[in-house]
């Protein structure tokens, strides 16, 4: 609960900046990681972390986090920027051995089928002065 409160506070602090548009975190943050999810219900397990992000002064902030369900959508079986992907996707997460910063999931396509999908988190996350934020 404390982790979720801290994440929500940090998210509120960067909302205004994120709303104005930002892109790409990989240039100023370390590799993304997450606890993988197995069900389509958004909860505290749906947090994506970076090993660190640099602030404007070049200082490292370790393990900044973002609620990934606020950053990803499911568009006909494809992960895209938006919100609420967890309501129609399952088996989601980041492969710790695979390509860095790629989030994967199995998502419903709206026609009763499921598709494997992945998205480069650099397209949907950004660094706002040492904190992760959604880019949309």
Coordinates of C-alpha atoms in Angstrom, one line a residue:
X1 CA 0.0 0.0 0.0
X2 CA 2.8 2.4 0.8
X3 CA 4.5 1.6 -2.5
X4 CA 1.3 2.4 -4.4
X5 CA 0.8 5.6 -2.5
X6 CA 4.4 6.7 -3.3
X7 CA 3.9 5.9 -6.9
X8 CA 0.6 7.7 -7.1
X9 CA 2.2 10.8 -5.5
X10 CA 5.1 10.7 -7.9
X11 CA 2.6 10.2 -10.8
X12 CA 0.6 13.3 -9.7
X13 CA 3.8 15.3 -9.6
X14 CA 4.7 14.6 -13.2
X15 CA 1.2 14.6 -14.7
X16 CA 1.4 18.2 -15.9
X17 CA 4.7 17.6 -17.6
X18 CA 3.6 14.3 -19.1
X19 CA 0.5 15.8 -20.4
X20 CA 2.5 18.4 -22.4
X21 CA 4.3 15.5 -24.1
X22 CA 7.6 13.8 -23.5
X23 CA 9.2 10.8 -25.1
X24 CA 11.9 8.3 -24.6
X25 CA 13.4 7.3 -21.3
X26 CA 16.2 4.9 -22.5
X27 CA 18.7 7.7 -23.1
X28 CA 18.6 8.9 -19.4
X29 CA 17.4 5.8 -17.6
X30 CA 18.6 2.3 -17.0
X31 CA 16.9 -0.9 -18.1
X32 CA 13.2 -1.3 -17.4
X33 CA 12.0 -4.3 -15.3
X34 CA 8.7 -5.5 -13.8
X35 CA 7.0 -8.2 -11.8
X36 CA 5.1 -10.1 -14.4
X37 CA 1.3 -10.3 -14.3
X38 CA -0.8 -13.3 -15.0
X39 CA -4.3 -12.0 -14.8
X40 CA -6.3 -9.1 -16.4
X41 CA -6.8 -7.1 -13.2
X42 CA -4.9 -3.9 -12.5
X43 CA -3.2 -3.9 -9.1
X44 CA 0.1 -3.0 -7.5
X45 CA 1.9 -5.7 -9.4
X46 CA 1.4 -3.6 -12.5
X47 CA 4.4 -1.4 -11.8
X48 CA 7.3 -0.9 -14.2
X49 CA 10.6 0.3 -12.7
X50 CA 13.8 1.5 -14.3
X51 CA 17.1 0.6 -12.6
X52 CA 17.7 4.4 -12.3
X53 CA 16.8 7.7 -14.1
X54 CA 18.9 10.8 -14.2
X55 CA 17.4 14.1 -13.1
X56 CA 18.2 17.5 -14.8
X57 CA 21.3 17.9 -12.6
X58 CA 22.7 14.5 -13.6
X59 CA 21.9 12.8 -10.2
X60 CA 20.6 9.2 -10.2
X61 CA 17.2 8.3 -8.8
X62 CA 17.1 4.6 -8.2
X63 CA 14.1 2.4 -9.0
X64 CA 11.7 5.1 -10.2
X65 CA 8.3 3.5 -11.0
X66 CA 5.2 4.0 -13.1
X67 CA 1.8 2.3 -13.0
X68 CA 1.9 0.7 -16.5
X69 CA -1.8 0.3 -16.8
X70 CA -1.9 4.1 -17.0
X71 CA 0.5 4.1 -20.0
X72 CA -0.6 1.2 -22.2
X73 CA -3.8 0.4 -24.1
X74 CA -5.0 -2.7 -26.1
X75 CA -6.0 -1.7 -29.6
X76 CA -7.5 -4.7 -31.3
X77 CA -4.9 -7.0 -29.8
X78 CA -1.9 -4.7 -30.1
X79 CA -0.3 -2.8 -27.3
X80 CA -0.3 0.9 -27.8
X81 CA 0.0 4.1 -25.8
X82 CA -3.1 4.8 -23.8
X83 CA -4.7 3.4 -20.6
X84 CA -6.4 0.2 -19.4
X85 CA -4.7 -2.6 -21.3
X86 CA -4.9 -5.0 -18.3
X87 CA -8.7 -5.3 -18.7
X88 CA -8.2 -7.2 -21.9
X89 CA -4.7 -8.6 -21.8
X90 CA -3.0 -11.3 -19.7
X91 CA 0.5 -12.9 -19.2
X92 CA 2.1 -9.5 -19.4
X93 CA 5.6 -8.4 -18.3
X94 CA 9.2 -7.7 -19.4
X95 CA 11.4 -10.6 -20.3
X96 CA 14.6 -10.0 -18.2
X97 CA 16.7 -11.9 -20.7
X98 CA 15.2 -10.7 -23.9
X99 CA 15.4 -7.3 -25.7
X100 CA 15.7 -4.5 -23.1
X101 CA 12.6 -2.3 -22.4
X102 CA 10.1 -4.4 -24.4
X103 CA 6.8 -5.1 -22.7
X104 CA 4.8 -8.1 -23.9
X105 CA 1.3 -9.4 -23.4
X106 CA -1.4 -11.7 -24.8
X107 CA -4.3 -9.4 -25.7
X108 CA -7.8 -9.9 -26.9
X109 CA -8.5 -8.5 -30.4
X110 CA -12.2 -7.8 -29.8
X111 CA -13.3 -10.6 -32.1
X112 CA -12.8 -13.5 -29.7
X113 CA -9.1 -14.1 -30.6
X114 CA -5.9 -13.5 -28.7
X115 CA -2.7 -12.1 -30.1
X116 CA 0.8 -11.9 -28.8
X117 CA 1.9 -8.3 -28.7
X118 CA 4.9 -6.3 -27.6
X119 CA 5.8 -2.6 -27.4
X120 CA 9.0 -0.8 -26.9
X121 CA 8.5 1.1 -23.6
X122 CA 10.7 3.9 -25.0
X123 CA 7.7 4.8 -27.1
X124 CA 5.3 5.2 -24.1
X125 CA 7.5 6.1 -21.1
X126 CA 9.7 9.1 -20.4
X127 CA 12.0 10.5 -17.8
X128 CA 10.7 13.6 -16.0
X129 CA 13.5 14.9 -13.8
X130 CA 14.4 11.4 -12.5
X131 CA 10.8 10.0 -12.4
X132 CA 9.2 7.7 -14.9
X133 CA 6.0 9.0 -16.6
X134 CA 3.6 8.1 -19.3
X135 CA 4.4 10.0 -22.5
X136 CA 0.7 10.5 -23.6

